[in-house]
PDB file of C-alpha atoms in Angstrom:
ATOM      1  CA  ASN A   6       0.049   0.013   0.120  1.00 83.00           C
ATOM      2  CA  THR A   7       1.191   3.660  -0.604  1.00 91.00           C
ATOM      3  CA  ILE A   8      -0.497   6.309   1.395  1.00 94.00           C
ATOM      4  CA  ASP A   9       0.253  10.063   0.372  1.00 96.00           C
ATOM      5  CA  ILE A  10      -1.343  12.724   2.441  1.00 95.00           C
ATOM      6  CA  THR A  11      -1.088  16.412   1.712  1.00 94.00           C
ATOM      7  CA  GLN A  12      -2.729  19.071   3.883  1.00 92.00           C
ATOM      8  CA  LEU A  13      -2.953  22.880   3.661  1.00 88.00           C
ATOM      9  CA  GLY A  14      -4.132  24.591   6.822  1.00 84.00           C
ATOM     10  CA  SER A  15      -4.730  23.505  10.561  1.00 86.00           C
ATOM     11  CA  ASN A  16      -3.927  19.746  10.024  1.00 87.00           C
ATOM     12  CA  ASP A  17      -4.647  16.459  11.728  1.00 94.00           C
ATOM     13  CA  ALA A  18      -3.763  13.243  10.172  1.00 96.00           C
ATOM     14  CA  SER A  19      -3.828   9.433  11.872  1.00 96.00           C
ATOM     15  CA  VAL A  20      -2.754   6.524   9.872  1.00 95.00           C
ATOM     16  CA  ASP A  21      -2.816   2.725  11.372  1.00 92.00           C
ATOM     17  CA  ILE A  22      -1.584   0.040   9.413  1.00 87.00           C
ATOM     18  CA  PHE A  23      -1.990  -3.565  10.793  1.00 82.00           C
ATOM     19  CA  GLY A  24      -1.847  -7.171   9.743  1.00 72.00           C
ATOM     20  CA  SER A  25      -5.023  -9.522   9.085  1.00 67.00           C
ATOM     21  CA  GLY A  26      -4.517 -11.372  12.275  1.00 62.00           C
ATOM     22  CA  GLY A  27      -3.169 -14.952  12.379  1.00 56.00           C
ATOM     23  CA  GLY A  28       0.505 -13.965  12.690  1.00 58.00           C
ATOM     24  CA  SER A  29       0.111 -11.716   9.608  1.00 59.00           C
ATOM     25  CA  ASP A  30       1.689  -8.295   9.722  1.00 71.00           C
ATOM     26  CA  GLY A  31       1.338  -4.867   7.892  1.00 79.00           C
ATOM     27  CA  ASP A  32       4.424  -5.088   5.667  1.00 86.00           C
ATOM     28  CA  ASP A  33       6.134  -3.104   2.842  1.00 88.00           C
ATOM     29  CA  ASN A  34       4.010  -0.165   3.119  1.00 87.00           C
ATOM     30  CA  GLU A  35       4.840   3.470   2.309  1.00 92.00           C
ATOM     31  CA  VAL A  36       3.336   6.391   4.223  1.00 94.00           C
ATOM     32  CA  THR A  37       4.041  10.128   3.203  1.00 96.00           C
ATOM     33  CA  ILE A  38       2.506  13.120   5.250  1.00 96.00           C
ATOM     34  CA  THR A  39       3.005  16.760   4.134  1.00 95.00           C
ATOM     35  CA  GLN A  40       1.362  19.385   6.257  1.00 92.00           C
ATOM     36  CA  ASP A  41       1.643  23.115   5.766  1.00 88.00           C
ATOM     37  CA  LEU A  42       0.448  25.417   8.576  1.00 79.00           C
ATOM     38  CA  PHE A  43       1.514  28.647   7.049  1.00 67.00           C
ATOM     39  CA  ASN A  44      -1.032  31.253   6.096  1.00 59.00           C
ATOM     40  CA  ALA A  45      -3.783  29.474   8.180  1.00 55.00           C
ATOM     41  CA  GLY A  46      -4.323  32.010  10.982  1.00 59.00           C
ATOM     42  CA  GLY A  47      -2.961  29.660  13.688  1.00 68.00           C
ATOM     43  CA  GLY A  48      -3.434  25.999  14.815  1.00 79.00           C
ATOM     44  CA  THR A  49      -1.336  22.932  14.972  1.00 87.00           C
ATOM     45  CA  ASN A  50      -0.286  20.253  12.406  1.00 90.00           C
ATOM     46  CA  SER A  51      -0.639  16.781  14.214  1.00 94.00           C
ATOM     47  CA  ALA A  52       0.597  13.592  12.523  1.00 96.00           C
ATOM     48  CA  LYS A  53       0.167  10.208  14.129  1.00 97.00           C
ATOM     49  CA  VAL A  54       1.175   6.703  12.458  1.00 95.00           C
ATOM     50  CA  GLU A  55       1.009   3.528  14.083  1.00 92.00           C
ATOM     51  CA  VAL A  56       2.529   0.371  12.237  1.00 87.00           C
ATOM     52  CA  ASP A  57       2.285  -3.372  13.146  1.00 87.00           C
ATOM     53  CA  GLY A  58       4.665  -4.719  10.344  1.00 85.00           C
ATOM     54  CA  ASP A  59       8.089  -4.739   8.759  1.00 87.00           C
ATOM     55  CA  ASP A  60       9.912  -3.030   5.749  1.00 88.00           C
ATOM     56  CA  ASN A  61       7.870  -0.016   5.931  1.00 87.00           C
ATOM     57  CA  ILE A  62       8.699   3.568   4.946  1.00 91.00           C
ATOM     58  CA  ILE A  63       7.311   6.507   7.029  1.00 93.00           C
ATOM     59  CA  GLY A  64       8.052  10.336   5.889  1.00 95.00           C
ATOM     60  CA  ILE A  65       6.530  13.081   7.498  1.00 96.00           C
ATOM     61  CA  ASN A  66       7.409  16.983   6.600  1.00 94.00           C
ATOM     62  CA  GLN A  67       5.682  19.632   8.710  1.00 92.00           C
ATOM     63  CA  LEU A  68       5.728  23.418   8.231  1.00 90.00           C
ATOM     64  CA  GLY A  69       4.193  25.578  11.362  1.00 86.00           C
ATOM     65  CA  ASN A  70       3.378  24.358  14.556  1.00 88.00           C
ATOM     66  CA  ASN A  71       4.026  20.832  14.592  1.00 90.00           C
ATOM     67  CA  LEU A  72       3.381  17.479  16.576  1.00 94.00           C
ATOM     68  CA  ALA A  73       4.383  14.041  15.331  1.00 96.00           C
ATOM     69  CA  ASP A  74       3.909  10.590  17.057  1.00 97.00           C
ATOM     70  CA  ILE A  75       5.158   7.420  15.525  1.00 95.00           C
ATOM     71  CA  LYS A  76       4.565   3.893  16.885  1.00 92.00           C
ATOM     72  CA  LEU A  77       6.391   0.858  15.389  1.00 86.00           C
ATOM     73  CA  LEU A  78       5.153  -1.817  17.924  1.00 81.00           C
ATOM     74  CA  GLY A  79       4.611  -5.048  16.472  1.00 72.00           C
ATOM     75  CA  SER A  80       1.802  -7.450  17.278  1.00 62.00           C
ATOM     76  CA  GLY A  81       1.699  -9.528  20.536  1.00 53.00           C
ATOM     77  CA  SER A  82       5.100 -10.719  21.036  1.00 51.00           C
ATOM     78  CA  GLY A  83       6.041  -9.891  17.570  1.00 65.00           C
ATOM     79  CA  GLU A  84       8.053  -7.017  16.395  1.00 74.00           C
ATOM     80  CA  SER A  85       8.348  -4.281  13.695  1.00 83.00           C
ATOM     81  CA  ASP A  86      11.586  -4.748  11.805  1.00 84.00           C
ATOM     82  CA  ASN A  87      13.558  -3.097   9.050  1.00 86.00           C
ATOM     83  CA  ASN A  88      11.461   0.201   8.881  1.00 86.00           C
ATOM     84  CA  LEU A  89      12.616   3.354   7.622  1.00 87.00           C
ATOM     85  CA  LEU A  90      11.605   6.720   9.226  1.00 90.00           C
ATOM     86  CA  ASN A  91      12.227  10.346   8.163  1.00 92.00           C
ATOM     87  CA  ILE A  92      10.622  13.346  10.014  1.00 93.00           C
ATOM     88  CA  ASP A  93      11.191  16.984   9.194  1.00 93.00           C
ATOM     89  CA  GLN A  94       9.754  19.619  11.194  1.00 92.00           C
ATOM     90  CA  GLN A  95      10.469  23.378  10.200  1.00 88.00           C
ATOM     91  CA  ASP A  96       9.824  26.893  11.942  1.00 79.00           C
ATOM     92  CA  GLY A  97       7.617  26.437  14.772  1.00 59.00           C
ATOM     93  CA  SER A  98       6.581  30.161  14.561  1.00 65.00           C
ATOM     94  CA  GLY A  99       6.637  30.643  18.039  1.00 69.00           C
ATOM     95  CA  GLY A 100       4.921  27.624  18.893  1.00 75.00           C
ATOM     96  CA  GLN A 101       6.419  24.217  19.318  1.00 84.00           C
ATOM     97  CA  ASN A 102       7.996  21.197  17.281  1.00 89.00           C
ATOM     98  CA  SER A 103       7.479  17.876  19.211  1.00 94.00           C
ATOM     99  CA  ILE A 104       8.360  14.441  17.888  1.00 94.00           C
ATOM    100  CA  THR A 105       7.717  11.065  19.939  1.00 96.00           C
ATOM    101  CA  VAL A 106       8.849   7.874  18.530  1.00 93.00           C
ATOM    102  CA  THR A 107       8.123   4.410  19.999  1.00 91.00           C
ATOM    103  CA  ILE A 108       9.982   1.323  18.617  1.00 86.00           C
ATOM    104  CA  TYR A 109       9.898  -2.477  19.614  1.00 87.00           C
ATOM    105  CA  GLY A 110      11.950  -4.259  16.866  1.00 83.00           C
ATOM    106  CA  ASP A 111      15.233  -4.703  15.101  1.00 84.00           C
ATOM    107  CA  ASP A 112      17.274  -3.272  12.311  1.00 82.00           C
ATOM    108  CA  ASN A 113      14.954  -0.055  12.122  1.00 79.00           C
ATOM    109  CA  ASN A 114      16.315   2.586   9.573  1.00 71.00           C
ATOM    110  CA  LEU A 115      18.203  -0.597   7.977  1.00 68.00           C
ATOM    111  CA  SER A 116      21.245  -1.013  10.273  1.00 60.00           C
ATOM    112  CA  GLY A 117      24.074   1.057   8.611  1.00 66.00           C
ATOM    113  CA  PRO A 118      26.438   2.617   8.260  1.00 71.00           C
ATOM    114  CA  PHE A 119      27.251   5.110  11.354  1.00 67.00           C
ATOM    115  CA  THR A 120      29.479   3.124  13.754  1.00 66.00           C
ATOM    116  CA  GLY A 121      32.280   4.446  15.898  1.00 65.00           C
ATOM    117  CA  ASP A 122      31.255   7.141  18.100  1.00 66.00           C
ATOM    118  CA  ALA A 123      28.151   7.274  15.784  1.00 62.00           C
ATOM    119  CA  SER A 124      30.671   8.117  13.180  1.00 61.00           C
ATOM    120  CA  ILE A 125      31.682  11.185  14.964  1.00 63.00           C
ATOM    121  CA  TYR A 126      28.515  13.116  14.772  1.00 65.00           C
ATOM    122  CA  ALA A 127      27.402  11.783  11.391  1.00 59.00           C
ATOM    123  CA  GLY A 128      28.029  14.507   8.765  1.00 67.00           C
ATOM    124  CA  SER A 129      24.895  14.544   6.465  1.00 65.00           C
ATOM    125  CA  LEU A 130      23.265  12.362   9.076  1.00 63.00           C
ATOM    126  CA  LEU A 131      21.134   9.462   7.944  1.00 63.00           C
ATOM    127  CA  PRO A 132      19.599   6.841   8.558  1.00 63.00           C
ATOM    128  CA  GLY A 133      16.415   7.398  10.503  1.00 74.00           C
ATOM    129  CA  ASP A 134      16.977  11.123  10.765  1.00 82.00           C
ATOM    130  CA  LEU A 135      14.621  13.462  12.629  1.00 90.00           C
ATOM    131  CA  PHE A 136      14.923  17.191  11.961  1.00 87.00           C
ATOM    132  CA  GLN A 137      13.607  20.233  13.977  1.00 92.00           C
ATOM    133  CA  ASN A 138      14.234  24.009  12.929  1.00 90.00           C
ATOM    134  CA  GLY A 139      12.941  26.750  15.280  1.00 84.00           C
ATOM    135  CA  SER A 140      10.990  27.344  18.569  1.00 83.00           C
ATOM    136  CA  SER A 141      10.474  24.906  21.299  1.00 88.00           C
ATOM    137  CA  ASN A 142      11.907  21.658  19.842  1.00 91.00           C
ATOM    138  CA  SER A 143      11.556  18.324  21.704  1.00 94.00           C
ATOM    139  CA  ILE A 144      12.128  14.813  20.648  1.00 94.00           C
ATOM    140  CA  THR A 145      11.441  11.624  22.785  1.00 95.00           C
ATOM    141  CA  LEU A 146      12.669   8.247  21.435  1.00 92.00           C
ATOM    142  CA  ASP A 147      12.008   4.953  23.246  1.00 90.00           C
ATOM    143  CA  VAL A 148      13.260   1.970  21.424  1.00 88.00           C
ATOM    144  CA  GLY A 149      12.816  -1.565  23.107  1.00 82.00           C
ATOM    145  CA  SER A 150      10.381  -3.228  25.423  1.00 68.00           C
ATOM    146  CA  THR A 151      10.393  -5.558  28.396  1.00 56.00           C
ATOM    147  CA  SER A 152       8.945  -8.276  26.310  1.00 61.00           C
ATOM    148  CA  GLY A 153      12.105  -8.496  23.894  1.00 66.00           C
ATOM    149  CA  GLU A 154      15.294  -6.972  22.750  1.00 71.00           C
ATOM    150  CA  SER A 155      15.616  -4.304  19.979  1.00 84.00           C
ATOM    151  CA  ASN A 156      18.816  -4.681  18.137  1.00 84.00           C
ATOM    152  CA  GLY A 157      20.547  -2.613  15.518  1.00 85.00           C
ATOM    153  CA  ASN A 158      18.293   0.473  15.593  1.00 85.00           C
ATOM    154  CA  LEU A 159      19.983   3.604  14.175  1.00 87.00           C
ATOM    155  CA  PHE A 160      18.646   7.211  14.898  1.00 87.00           C
ATOM    156  CA  ALA A 161      20.120  10.621  14.112  1.00 88.00           C
ATOM    157  CA  PHE A 162      18.701  13.821  15.457  1.00 89.00           C
ATOM    158  CA  GLN A 163      19.294  17.556  14.216  1.00 88.00           C
ATOM    159  CA  GLN A 164      17.781  20.374  16.125  1.00 91.00           C
ATOM    160  CA  THR A 165      18.620  23.982  15.041  1.00 90.00           C
ATOM    161  CA  GLY A 166      17.566  26.964  17.164  1.00 87.00           C
ATOM    162  CA  SER A 167      15.219  27.762  20.046  1.00 85.00           C
ATOM    163  CA  SER A 168      14.606  25.572  23.070  1.00 89.00           C
ATOM    164  CA  ASN A 169      16.078  21.948  21.892  1.00 92.00           C
ATOM    165  CA  THR A 170      15.662  18.966  24.141  1.00 95.00           C
ATOM    166  CA  ILE A 171      16.229  15.329  23.304  1.00 94.00           C
ATOM    167  CA  THR A 172      15.086  12.315  25.707  1.00 94.00           C
ATOM    168  CA  GLY A 173      16.274   8.878  24.381  1.00 92.00           C
ATOM    169  CA  SER A 174      16.241   5.281  25.679  1.00 89.00           C
ATOM    170  CA  MET A 175      17.333   2.272  23.921  1.00 84.00           C
ATOM    171  CA  THR A 176      17.049  -0.450  26.329  1.00 82.00           C
ATOM    172  CA  GLY A 177      16.911  -4.447  26.281  1.00 73.00           C
ATOM    173  CA  GLY A 178      19.136  -4.753  22.950  1.00 80.00           C
ATOM    174  CA  ASP A 179      22.595  -4.557  21.261  1.00 86.00           C
ATOM    175  CA  ALA A 180      24.150  -2.584  18.445  1.00 82.00           C
ATOM    176  CA  ASN A 181      21.861   0.486  18.630  1.00 86.00           C
ATOM    177  CA  GLN A 182      23.262   3.856  17.718  1.00 85.00           C
ATOM    178  CA  ALA A 183      22.225   7.351  17.863  1.00 87.00           C
ATOM    179  CA  VAL A 184      23.819  10.756  16.693  1.00 86.00           C
ATOM    180  CA  VAL A 185      22.521  13.986  18.379  1.00 90.00           C
ATOM    181  CA  VAL A 186      23.548  17.289  16.663  1.00 89.00           C
ATOM    182  CA  GLN A 187      22.124  20.387  18.418  1.00 92.00           C
ATOM    183  CA  VAL A 188      22.919  24.001  17.068  1.00 90.00           C
ATOM    184  CA  GLY A 189      22.052  27.113  19.115  1.00 88.00           C
ATOM    185  CA  ASN A 190      19.825  28.206  22.060  1.00 89.00           C
ATOM    186  CA  PHE A 191      19.011  25.976  25.218  1.00 91.00           C
ATOM    187  CA  ASN A 192      20.551  22.661  24.208  1.00 93.00           C
ATOM    188  CA  ALA A 193      19.766  19.541  26.465  1.00 94.00           C
ATOM    189  CA  THR A 194      20.479  15.719  25.841  1.00 94.00           C
ATOM    190  CA  THR A 195      19.513  12.955  28.001  1.00 94.00           C
ATOM    191  CA  PHE A 196      19.990   9.485  26.810  1.00 91.00           C
ATOM    192  CA  ALA A 197      20.081   5.915  28.138  1.00 89.00           C
ATOM    193  CA  GLN A 198      21.435   2.828  26.391  1.00 86.00           C
ATOM    194  CA  VAL A 199      21.298  -0.677  27.805  1.00 86.00           C
ATOM    195  CA  GLY A 200      22.896  -3.517  26.125  1.00 85.00           C
ATOM    196  CA  SER A 201      26.181  -4.615  24.342  1.00 86.00           C
ATOM    197  CA  PHE A 202      27.786  -2.618  21.543  1.00 86.00           C
ATOM    198  CA  ASN A 203      25.636   0.510  21.630  1.00 85.00           C
ATOM    199  CA  ASN A 204      27.098   3.735  20.343  1.00 85.00           C
ATOM    200  CA  LEU A 205      26.159   7.318  20.933  1.00 87.00           C
ATOM    201  CA  GLY A 206      27.764  10.703  19.683  1.00 87.00           C
ATOM    202  CA  VAL A 207      26.511  14.173  20.779  1.00 88.00           C
ATOM    203  CA  SER A 208      27.679  17.476  19.361  1.00 88.00           C
ATOM    204  CA  GLN A 209      26.124  20.836  20.936  1.00 87.00           C
TER     205      GLN A 209
END
């Protein structure tokens, strides 16, 4: 399935992708959400995506006062693996940019390359990159669950300008990597990694 949503104004989009039961997942889907709040006279862009499955591509582009909530949770004791995520939030116009990502699974953002102190702050970032530019930027990342390990997940964050905060947790798995780049204003990063061969690079 391919889902492509474009919204102009004060926007709310919600996409749920699930399997058909009996162990079947929602796999190999592509979701693109573009939301533009400019010239709308206020309001908020809200994008929510929940996927139970593997090999999905999710892209969110938001201009204005932005909220994004992504859940890749798997079904039951299963996982959501090999998914690729990109979120770009631009210019909160005095409002907020907020991203929340929750993942249970392995090799999300396709497990490479980075490595070596997250390849010393990953120039040009990738894979699984989350961007925020302007105003009250905040990102919360939660990878892993008590029901199983989450291995080989790679994420990169770039926040430019205003009140930048990142809270990340990668627990119960191995070979997870994260890159944090924060440029300008009130930068704060709090990160926890539990497991072996995990890797974190932070530039402020």
